[in-house]
């Protein structure tokens, strides 16, 4: 990554990512290793008129030490000041940028129960802030920064330096920094995604039927008033467009949590806190996971599913063509932010409330009534293959081909 590319990346995060407006407060959460990108982003944000920029630093090794040495009781406690800080951010109507650079194996060997306790505790304590971002009341964006362990995991045969260079190169391609004018390239990319959303939203789809040679044969019902989103989304309070994930290729919505039936097979491994789940499947009945299996990592899968009641149901349906730039790199990133943009996927757990008409204003109970799932979990898993077909049945009984041979028909 050249200095120029780094500055372009920062510009992309500020202008396309959170789309910072004059007078707004930006909060960046980032690892200490990403300090050069953070500095470039802070500078870009002030130039774009930020009123204030705050950085919340984190570090994989320090987190690991916490999990290792803290007791379960201690991990279950989230201090008040952390909760109050988030309340302050909500009051200040911040925009939020997350830079993520975790080592995919940073937490390998840590007691999964401790991880689950900590995840549940912070999920509960920060629920309000999470609800604000997931319902787009806070404009937010998530982007990646490479690190040696991650690069080495992806390219085990290269030297550490070569692997880092290669990972940077792949990030550059994935987020379209290699085009002449990245901000413009993103605007074009987003209009293509928005067109697909428009077609799906106007078609009044009742169910999708997924089939492929892995054995997937799954029917997914859609709630009335569903909204497919993708690319840029509008902030719920201000209508200002932002891009929640860089990169992003997906067109996504929420399924009716009670109308998912059949079997679905994973097409890529799932990486959770450094642990890997491979060759897994789920069987659904009336939306609930009634059976599941995995060739590797079954215990990790079990932990996710048993988080709460909602983690037995789907909260996201996402469509990604097999021909996406990330897929064409033909490598596993071991990072959901990238891998989910290489493949059609679903998520176990929480929905995005804005994926149904009026959902941003509904309570959890009202959403559940509509068929939209709630959970402390949200775990994406990939199911797209080069022979996946998806057919949509509309409310008035018409059939529309959506995917053929793993790719978009329109
Ligand atoms: Zn997704
Ligand atoms: Zn997701």
PDB file of N, CA, C and O in Angstrom, residues 16 24 128 195 255 304 322:
ATOM      1  N   UNK A  16     -17.416   7.638   1.434  1.00  0.00           N
ATOM      2  CA  UNK A  16     -18.349   6.581   1.018  1.00  0.00           C
ATOM      3  C   UNK A  16     -18.790   5.771   2.243  1.00  0.00           C
ATOM      4  O   UNK A  16     -19.955   5.422   2.373  1.00  0.00           O
ATOM      5  N   UNK A  24     -20.251  17.049  12.231  1.00  0.00           N
ATOM      6  CA  UNK A  24     -20.525  15.785  12.919  1.00  0.00           C
ATOM      7  C   UNK A  24     -19.315  15.307  13.722  1.00  0.00           C
ATOM      8  O   UNK A  24     -18.183  15.674  13.445  1.00  0.00           O
ATOM      9  N   UNK A 128     -28.260  -1.107  23.325  1.00  0.00           N
ATOM     10  CA  UNK A 128     -28.874   0.123  22.809  1.00  0.00           C
ATOM     11  C   UNK A 128     -28.028   0.709  21.679  1.00  0.00           C
ATOM     12  O   UNK A 128     -28.545   1.099  20.632  1.00  0.00           O
ATOM     13  N   UNK A 195     -30.204  -1.169  -8.167  1.00  0.00           N
ATOM     14  CA  UNK A 195     -31.137  -1.625  -9.193  1.00  0.00           C
ATOM     15  C   UNK A 195     -31.648  -3.045  -8.878  1.00  0.00           C
ATOM     16  O   UNK A 195     -32.829  -3.338  -9.040  1.00  0.00           O
ATOM     17  N   UNK A 255     -35.318 -12.707   6.352  1.00  0.00           N
ATOM     18  CA  UNK A 255     -36.351 -13.694   6.040  1.00  0.00           C
ATOM     19  C   UNK A 255     -37.427 -13.684   7.116  1.00  0.00           C
ATOM     20  O   UNK A 255     -37.217 -13.121   8.182  1.00  0.00           O
ATOM     21  N   UNK A 304     -22.769 -21.278  19.291  1.00  0.00           N
ATOM     22  CA  UNK A 304     -23.445 -20.164  18.609  1.00  0.00           C
ATOM     23  C   UNK A 304     -24.954 -20.384  18.650  1.00  0.00           C
ATOM     24  O   UNK A 304     -25.720 -19.504  19.054  1.00  0.00           O
ATOM     25  N   UNK A 322     -21.660 -15.132  -8.020  1.00  0.00           N
ATOM     26  CA  UNK A 322     -20.428 -15.916  -7.956  1.00  0.00           C
ATOM     27  C   UNK A 322     -19.292 -15.205  -8.691  1.00  0.00           C
ATOM     28  O   UNK A 322     -18.137 -15.600  -8.595  1.00  0.00           O
TER      29      UNK A 322
END
